[in-house]
Coordinates of C-alpha atoms in Angstrom, one line a residue:
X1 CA 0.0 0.0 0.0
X2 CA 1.6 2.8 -1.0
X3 CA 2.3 5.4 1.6
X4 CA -0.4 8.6 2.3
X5 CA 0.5 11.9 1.7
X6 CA 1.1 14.2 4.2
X7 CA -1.4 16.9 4.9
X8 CA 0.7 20.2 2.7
X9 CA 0.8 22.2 6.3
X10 CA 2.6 19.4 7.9
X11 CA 5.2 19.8 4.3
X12 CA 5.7 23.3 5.3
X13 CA 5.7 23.1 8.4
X14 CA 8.9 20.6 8.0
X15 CA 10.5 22.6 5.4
X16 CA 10.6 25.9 8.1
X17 CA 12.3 23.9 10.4
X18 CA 14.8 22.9 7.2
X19 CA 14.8 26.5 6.6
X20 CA 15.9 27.9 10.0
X21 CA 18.5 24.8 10.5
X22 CA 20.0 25.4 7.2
X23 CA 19.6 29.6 8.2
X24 CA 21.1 28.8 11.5
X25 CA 24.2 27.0 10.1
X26 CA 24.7 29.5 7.5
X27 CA 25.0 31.9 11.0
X28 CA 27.2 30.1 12.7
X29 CA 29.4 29.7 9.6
X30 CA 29.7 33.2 8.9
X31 CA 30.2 34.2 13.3
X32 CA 33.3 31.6 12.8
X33 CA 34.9 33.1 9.6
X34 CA 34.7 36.0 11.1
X35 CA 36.6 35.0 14.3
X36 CA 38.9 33.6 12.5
X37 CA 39.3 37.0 10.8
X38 CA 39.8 38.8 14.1
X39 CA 42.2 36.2 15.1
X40 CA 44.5 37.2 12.1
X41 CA 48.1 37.0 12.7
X42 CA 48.1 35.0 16.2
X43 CA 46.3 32.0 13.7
X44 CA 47.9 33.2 10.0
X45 CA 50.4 30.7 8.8
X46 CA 51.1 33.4 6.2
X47 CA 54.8 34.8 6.8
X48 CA 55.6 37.7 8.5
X49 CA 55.8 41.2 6.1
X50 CA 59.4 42.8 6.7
X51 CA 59.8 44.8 9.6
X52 CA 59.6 48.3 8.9
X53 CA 62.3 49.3 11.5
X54 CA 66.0 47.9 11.8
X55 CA 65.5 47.5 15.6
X56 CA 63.0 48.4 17.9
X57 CA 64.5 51.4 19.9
X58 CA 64.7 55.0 20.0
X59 CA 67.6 55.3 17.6
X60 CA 66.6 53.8 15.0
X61 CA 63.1 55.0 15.6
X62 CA 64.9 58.3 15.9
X63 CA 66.6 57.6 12.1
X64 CA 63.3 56.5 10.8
X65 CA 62.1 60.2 12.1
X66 CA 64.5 62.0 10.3
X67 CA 63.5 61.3 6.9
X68 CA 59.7 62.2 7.8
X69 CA 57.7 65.1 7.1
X70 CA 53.9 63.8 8.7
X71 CA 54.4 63.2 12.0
X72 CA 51.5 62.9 14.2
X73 CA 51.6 63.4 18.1
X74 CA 49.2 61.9 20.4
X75 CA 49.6 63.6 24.0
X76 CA 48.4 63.0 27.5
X77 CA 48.4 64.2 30.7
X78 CA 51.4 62.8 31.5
X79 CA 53.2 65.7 29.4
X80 CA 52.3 68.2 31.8
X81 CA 53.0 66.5 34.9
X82 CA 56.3 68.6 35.3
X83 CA 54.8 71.4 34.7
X84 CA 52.7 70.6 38.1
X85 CA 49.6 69.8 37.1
X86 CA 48.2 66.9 38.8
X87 CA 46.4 63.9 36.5
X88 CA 43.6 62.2 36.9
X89 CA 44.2 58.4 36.9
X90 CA 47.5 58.3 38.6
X91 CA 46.8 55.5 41.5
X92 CA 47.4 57.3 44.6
X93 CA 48.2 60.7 43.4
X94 CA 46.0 61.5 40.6
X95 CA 43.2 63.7 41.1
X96 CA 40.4 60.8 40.6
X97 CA 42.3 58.7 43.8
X98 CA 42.0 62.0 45.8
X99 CA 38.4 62.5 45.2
X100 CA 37.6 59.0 46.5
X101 CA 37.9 59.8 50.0
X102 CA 35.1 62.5 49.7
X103 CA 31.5 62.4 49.3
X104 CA 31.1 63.0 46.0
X105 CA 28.9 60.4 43.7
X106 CA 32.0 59.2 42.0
X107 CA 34.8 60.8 41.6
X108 CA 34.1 61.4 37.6
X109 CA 30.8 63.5 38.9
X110 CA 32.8 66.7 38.2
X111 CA 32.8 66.1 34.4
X112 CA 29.2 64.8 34.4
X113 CA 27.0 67.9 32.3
X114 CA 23.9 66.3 35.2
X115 CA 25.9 67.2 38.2
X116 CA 27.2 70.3 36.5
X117 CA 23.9 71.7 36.2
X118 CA 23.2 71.0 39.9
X119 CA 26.2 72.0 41.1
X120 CA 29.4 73.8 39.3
X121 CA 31.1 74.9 41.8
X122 CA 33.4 71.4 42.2
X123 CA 33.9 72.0 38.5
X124 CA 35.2 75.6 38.4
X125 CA 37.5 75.1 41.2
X126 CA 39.1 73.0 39.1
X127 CA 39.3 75.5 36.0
X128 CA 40.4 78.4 38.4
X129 CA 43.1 76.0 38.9
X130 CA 43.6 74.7 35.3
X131 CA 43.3 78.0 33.6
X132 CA 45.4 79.0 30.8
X133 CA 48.2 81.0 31.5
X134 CA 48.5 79.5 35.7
X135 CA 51.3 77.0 34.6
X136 CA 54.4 77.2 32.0
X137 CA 54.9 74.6 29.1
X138 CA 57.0 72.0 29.9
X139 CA 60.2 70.4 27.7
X140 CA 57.9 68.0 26.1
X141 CA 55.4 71.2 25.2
X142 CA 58.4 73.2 23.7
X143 CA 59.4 69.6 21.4
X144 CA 56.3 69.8 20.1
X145 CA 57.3 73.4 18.9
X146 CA 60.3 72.6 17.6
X147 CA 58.3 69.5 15.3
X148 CA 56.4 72.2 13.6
X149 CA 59.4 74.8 13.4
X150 CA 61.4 71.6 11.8
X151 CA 58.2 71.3 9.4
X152 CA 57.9 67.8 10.7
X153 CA 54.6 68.4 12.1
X154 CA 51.1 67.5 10.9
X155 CA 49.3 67.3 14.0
X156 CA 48.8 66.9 17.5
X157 CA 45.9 65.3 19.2
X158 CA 45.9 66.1 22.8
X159 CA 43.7 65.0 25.7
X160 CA 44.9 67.7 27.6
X161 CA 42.7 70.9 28.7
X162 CA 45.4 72.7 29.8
X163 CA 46.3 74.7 26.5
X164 CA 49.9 74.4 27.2
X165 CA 50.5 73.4 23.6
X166 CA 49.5 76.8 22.6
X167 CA 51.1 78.7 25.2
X168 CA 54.8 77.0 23.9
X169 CA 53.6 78.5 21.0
X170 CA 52.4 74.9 18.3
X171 CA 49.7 77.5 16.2
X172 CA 46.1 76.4 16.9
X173 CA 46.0 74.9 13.4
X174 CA 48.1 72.2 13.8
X175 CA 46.4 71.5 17.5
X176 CA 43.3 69.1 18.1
X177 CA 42.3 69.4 21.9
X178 CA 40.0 66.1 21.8
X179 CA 38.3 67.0 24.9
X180 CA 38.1 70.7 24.3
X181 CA 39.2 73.8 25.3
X182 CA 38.9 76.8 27.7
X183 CA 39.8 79.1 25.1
X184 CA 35.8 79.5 24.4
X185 CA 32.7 78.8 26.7
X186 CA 28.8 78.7 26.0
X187 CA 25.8 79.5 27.8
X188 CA 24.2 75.8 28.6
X189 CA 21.0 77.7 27.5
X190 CA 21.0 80.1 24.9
X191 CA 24.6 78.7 23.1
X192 CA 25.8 82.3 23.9
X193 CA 29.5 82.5 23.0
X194 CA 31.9 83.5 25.6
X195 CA 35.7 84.0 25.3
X196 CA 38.8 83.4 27.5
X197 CA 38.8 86.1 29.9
X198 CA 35.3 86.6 30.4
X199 CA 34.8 83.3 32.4
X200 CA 38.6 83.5 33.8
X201 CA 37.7 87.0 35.6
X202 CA 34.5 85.5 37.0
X203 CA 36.0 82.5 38.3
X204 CA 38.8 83.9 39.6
X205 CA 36.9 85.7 42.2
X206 CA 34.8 82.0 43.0
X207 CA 31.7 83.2 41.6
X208 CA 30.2 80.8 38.9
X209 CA 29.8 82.8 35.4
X210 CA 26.2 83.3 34.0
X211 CA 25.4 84.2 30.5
X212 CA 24.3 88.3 30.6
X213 CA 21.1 87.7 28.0
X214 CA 19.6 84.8 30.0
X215 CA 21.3 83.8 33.2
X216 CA 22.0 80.1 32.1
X217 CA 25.1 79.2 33.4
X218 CA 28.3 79.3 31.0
X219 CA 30.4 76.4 30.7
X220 CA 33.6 76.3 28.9
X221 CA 34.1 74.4 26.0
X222 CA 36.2 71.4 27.5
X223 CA 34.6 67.7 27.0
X224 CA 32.2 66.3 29.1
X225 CA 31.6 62.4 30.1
X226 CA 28.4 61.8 27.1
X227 CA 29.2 64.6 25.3
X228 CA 30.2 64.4 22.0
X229 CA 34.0 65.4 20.6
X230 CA 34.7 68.6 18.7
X231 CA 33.5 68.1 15.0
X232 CA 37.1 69.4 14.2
X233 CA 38.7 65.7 15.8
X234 CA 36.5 63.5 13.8
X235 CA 37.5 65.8 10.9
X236 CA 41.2 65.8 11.4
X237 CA 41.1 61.9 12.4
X238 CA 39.7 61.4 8.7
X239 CA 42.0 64.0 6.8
X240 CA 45.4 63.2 8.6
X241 CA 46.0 59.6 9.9
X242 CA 46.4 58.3 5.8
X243 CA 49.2 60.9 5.2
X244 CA 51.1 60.3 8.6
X245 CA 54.5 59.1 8.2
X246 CA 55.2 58.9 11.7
X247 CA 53.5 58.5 14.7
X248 CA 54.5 59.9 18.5
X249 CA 52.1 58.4 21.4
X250 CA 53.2 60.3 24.6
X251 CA 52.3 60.5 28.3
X252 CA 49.5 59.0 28.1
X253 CA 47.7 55.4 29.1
X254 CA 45.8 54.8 26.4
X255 CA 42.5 54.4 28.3
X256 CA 40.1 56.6 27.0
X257 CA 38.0 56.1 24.4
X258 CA 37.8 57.1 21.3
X259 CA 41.3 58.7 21.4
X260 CA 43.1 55.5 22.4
X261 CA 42.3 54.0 18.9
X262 CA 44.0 56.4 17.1
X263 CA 46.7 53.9 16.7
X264 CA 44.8 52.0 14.5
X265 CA 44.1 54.8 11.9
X266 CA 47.9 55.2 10.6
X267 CA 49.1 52.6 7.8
X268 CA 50.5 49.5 8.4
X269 CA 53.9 50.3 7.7
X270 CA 54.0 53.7 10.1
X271 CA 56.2 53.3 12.8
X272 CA 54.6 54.3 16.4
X273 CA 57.0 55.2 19.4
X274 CA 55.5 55.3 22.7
X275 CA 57.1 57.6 25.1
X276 CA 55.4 56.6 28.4
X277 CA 56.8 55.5 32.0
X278 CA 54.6 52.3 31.4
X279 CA 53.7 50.4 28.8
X280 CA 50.5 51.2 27.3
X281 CA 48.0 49.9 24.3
X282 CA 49.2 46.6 24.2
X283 CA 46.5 43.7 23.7
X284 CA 44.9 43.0 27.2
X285 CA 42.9 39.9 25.6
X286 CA 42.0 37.2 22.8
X287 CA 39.7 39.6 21.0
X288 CA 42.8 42.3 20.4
X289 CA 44.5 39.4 18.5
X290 CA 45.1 40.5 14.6
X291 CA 44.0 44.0 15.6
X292 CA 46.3 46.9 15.3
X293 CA 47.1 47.1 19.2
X294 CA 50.9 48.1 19.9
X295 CA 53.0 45.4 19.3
X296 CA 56.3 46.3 20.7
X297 CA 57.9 42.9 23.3
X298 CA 56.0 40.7 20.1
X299 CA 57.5 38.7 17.7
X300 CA 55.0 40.2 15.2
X301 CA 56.4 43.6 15.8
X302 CA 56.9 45.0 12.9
X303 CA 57.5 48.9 14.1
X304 CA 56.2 49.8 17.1
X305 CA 58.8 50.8 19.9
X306 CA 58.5 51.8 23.6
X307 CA 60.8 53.7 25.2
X308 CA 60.2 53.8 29.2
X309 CA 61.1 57.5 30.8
X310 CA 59.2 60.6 31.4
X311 CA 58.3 62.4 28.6
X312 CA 60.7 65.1 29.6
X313 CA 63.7 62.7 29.7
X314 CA 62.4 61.0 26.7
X315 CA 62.3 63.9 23.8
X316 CA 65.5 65.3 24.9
X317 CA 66.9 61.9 24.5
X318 CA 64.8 62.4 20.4
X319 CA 66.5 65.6 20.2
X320 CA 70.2 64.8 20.6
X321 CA 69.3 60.8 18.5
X322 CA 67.6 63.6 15.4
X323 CA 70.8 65.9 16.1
X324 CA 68.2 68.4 17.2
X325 CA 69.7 69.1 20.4
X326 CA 71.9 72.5 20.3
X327 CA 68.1 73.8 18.4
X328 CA 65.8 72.1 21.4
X329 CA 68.0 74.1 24.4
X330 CA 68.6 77.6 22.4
X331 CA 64.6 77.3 22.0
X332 CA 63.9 76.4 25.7
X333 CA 66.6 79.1 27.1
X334 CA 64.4 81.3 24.9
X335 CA 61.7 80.8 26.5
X336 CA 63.4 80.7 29.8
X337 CA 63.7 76.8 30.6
X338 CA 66.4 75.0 31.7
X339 CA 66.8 71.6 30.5
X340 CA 68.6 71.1 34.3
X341 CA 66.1 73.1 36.1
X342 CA 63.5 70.2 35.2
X343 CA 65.7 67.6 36.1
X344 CA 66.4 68.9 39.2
X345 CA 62.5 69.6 40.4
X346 CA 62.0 65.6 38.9
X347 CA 62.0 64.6 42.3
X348 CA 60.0 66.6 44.0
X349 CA 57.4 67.2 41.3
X350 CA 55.6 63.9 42.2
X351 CA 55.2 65.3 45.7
X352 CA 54.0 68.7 44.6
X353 CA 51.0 67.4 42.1
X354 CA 50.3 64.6 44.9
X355 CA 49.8 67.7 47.1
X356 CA 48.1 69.9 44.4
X357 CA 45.7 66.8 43.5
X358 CA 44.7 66.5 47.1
X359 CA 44.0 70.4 48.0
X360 CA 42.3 70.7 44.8
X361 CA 40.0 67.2 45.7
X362 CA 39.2 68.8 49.5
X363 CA 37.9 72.3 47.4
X364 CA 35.7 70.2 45.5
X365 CA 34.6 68.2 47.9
X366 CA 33.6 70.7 50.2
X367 CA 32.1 72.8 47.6
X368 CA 30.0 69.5 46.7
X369 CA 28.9 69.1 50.5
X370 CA 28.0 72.8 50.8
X371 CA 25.5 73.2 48.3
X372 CA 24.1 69.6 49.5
X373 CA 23.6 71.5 53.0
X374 CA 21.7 73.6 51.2
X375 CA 19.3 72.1 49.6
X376 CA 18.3 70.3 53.0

C-alpha cells in the first residue's frame, strides 16, 4: 500500500524547520569566519611582512624620524605632569584617587553635564586651577614646537585641557584638543558665545559665570563624560591619519576612548613610538589578536617601539638621536627653561601634584557638600 501523503501544512511546516536549521548554520558559519578574521596573525600561517624598522629602539626609531615630514603626536596628561599639574588616573596621586575619599557620587561626577547643572562649583575650582596662562609649558610642550618649526609636524591630538600646547607657541591649526578647550565657553541655554577672559575673571573671584542675555550658566568648551568630541577631531582623524609618516604616542595610558584607537588609523607600515613610563596599548585579551594594538615585546612587531622615561627625559633623548639638540635648548633658554632646572625639580614634582591633587579634591569636595547642605 503505497504510503499517504502528508497533509501540505505538515510539508511546510517541516521545510521551516529545514529552513531555519539550514539559516542557522549558515549563521554560525559566517560568526566563525569571522573569528577567524579577528584572530589574524596570532592564527595566520602566512609569513611575517618585513619589519619596517631595523630595531625596535629610540635610535633607529629616531633615524626613521628624520626622513619624515607627517608626523603625528598623540599627548596626554602625562606631558604636563612637570609642569605641576596633577592627573587624573595616577593611583594614589592622581586627582580621581583624591576625590575617592570624599563624598562625592563618584569621583568622575565633576565632568558629568547632570551634576554640572546641579552643582558647578566642584567644577570651576578645578578650571580656576587649570586656567590658561597658571602653569608654563613643559620640555615635552616646547618639542612639540620645535616638530612644527622643523616642518615635521602635521598634527597633534591632545587630551589635555590645559592649552599648554599653545602657550609654547604649536599654532592652533596644527592643535586638536579632543576634549576641548577653555579658550571659548557657551551658555548651557542660549549657546551664547563667551571667550577666554570673560569666564577666567569670573572665576577667579569664585563666583560661577552666567550668560548676561539669559542667566543660564556658561560652561567652557572642554569635554564632558556623554558629550560628544569637537567636529574638528572627527575631521582631522579622517583627513590626517592616511598621510602620517610617523606617529608619536606620549604620556599617556591609552585608556580613554575614542582617542586610544587612534593607533589603529595610521598605515600599516607607520612606525609608532610610545614615550610613556609604562607600557601602554598593548593587547589585554583574545579579542585584540590580529587587531592593530601596539605590538612592541611581540614577535609580530613590525614597528612599534616603547621607550620607558618621562616624557621630559624621553624627547631630549629624540633631540640629541635627530641631532636636534643644540636647536631644542637655544629654543627652551628662549623661553626661559632649563633643560637642568627640570631635572632637578623631577624629584620633588611627584610630591607637589600629589599635594596639588589633594587640595584641589578637599575644594571640590567641600564645595560639593556645601550646596548639598543647602538644599536640605
Amino acid at each position: 500500500m503505497a504510503e499517504s501523503e502528508k497533509p501540505a501544512d505538515e510539508k511546510d511546516e517541516k521545510q521551516t524547520e529545514e529552513d531555519d536549521e539550514e539559516d542557522s548554520a549558515s549563521k554560525l558559519s559566517l560568526l566563525m569566519n569571522k573569528f577567524a578574521n579577528l584572530m589574524g596573525a596570532a592564527v595566520s600561517n602566512e609569513p611575517a611582512e618585513n619589519p619596517v624598522l631595523k630595531s625596535f629602539d629610540l635610535k633607529c626609531a629616531a633615524e626613521y624620524m628624520s626622513k619624515c615630514s607627517n608626523v603625528i603626536v598623540m599627548a596626554g596628561a602625562g606631558i604636563s605632569t612637570s609642569a605641576g599639574i596633577p592627573d587624573f588616573r595616577s593611583p594614589g596621586t592622581g586627582l580621581y584617587s583624591q576625590l575617592e575619599k570624599y563624598n562625592l557620587p563618584f569621583p568622575e561626577a565633576i565632568f558629568q553635564l547632570d551634576y554640572f547643572r546641579n552643582n558647578p562649583k566642584p567644577f570651576f575650582l578645578l578650571a580656576k586651577e587649570l586656567y590658561p596662562q597658571k602653569y608654563t609649558p613643559t620640555p615635552t610642550h616646547y618639542f612639540l614646537r620645535l616638530l612644527n618649526d622643523k616642518s615635521k609636524l602635521l598634527r597633534i591630538f591632545t587630551q589635555n585641557i590645559d592649552s599648554l600646547e599653545r602657550i609654547a607657541g604649536v599654532p592652533p591649526e596644527k592643535i586638536v584638543e579632543a576634549h576641548g578647550t577653555f579658550f571659548a565657553s557657551h551658555c548651557l541655554n542660549c549657546r551664547k558665545e563667551y571667550d577666554l577672559e570673560f569666564v577666567k575673571e569670573i572665576i577667579s573671584k569664585d563666583e560661577i559665570p552666567h550668560c548676561t542675555e539669559c542667566d543660564g550658566i556658561v560652561k567652557p568648551d572642554i569635554v564632558f563624560f556623554g558629550e560628544s568630541l569637537p567636529a574638528r577631531f572627527s575631521e582631522c582623524v579622517q583627513t590626517d591619519f592616511d598621510k602620517a609618516d610617523f606617529l608619536i604616542i606620549i604620556g599617556t595610558s591609552l585608556k580613554v576612548a575614542p582617542f586610544n584607537r587612534l593607533t589603529n588609523f595610521v598605515g600599516k607600515d607607520c612606525p609608532r613610538l610610545l614615550i610613556n613610563l609604562e607600557p601602554a596599548g598593548t593587547a589585554t585579551s583574545v579579542w585584540d589578536l590580529g587587531s592593530s594594538s601596539l605590538l612592541f615585546g611581540s614577535s609580530k612587531n613590525r614597528r612599534d617601539v616603547f621607550h620607558k622615561s618621562t616624557c621630559d627625559e624621553g624627547v631630549t633623548e629624540l633631540a640629541k638621536l635627530l641631532d636636534w639638540e643644540d636647536d631644542f635648548n637655544e629654543l627652551l633658554e628662549s623661553e626661559g627653561v632649563s633643560a637642568e632646572s627640570v631635572k632637578k625639580n623631577l624629584s620633588t614634582i611627584p610630591d607637589k601634584t600629589e599635594e596639588s591633587a589633594n587640595r584641589l579634591a578637599e575644594q571640590m569636595a567641600a564645595a560639593s557638600l556645601n550646596d548639598d547642605k543647602k538644599e536640605q
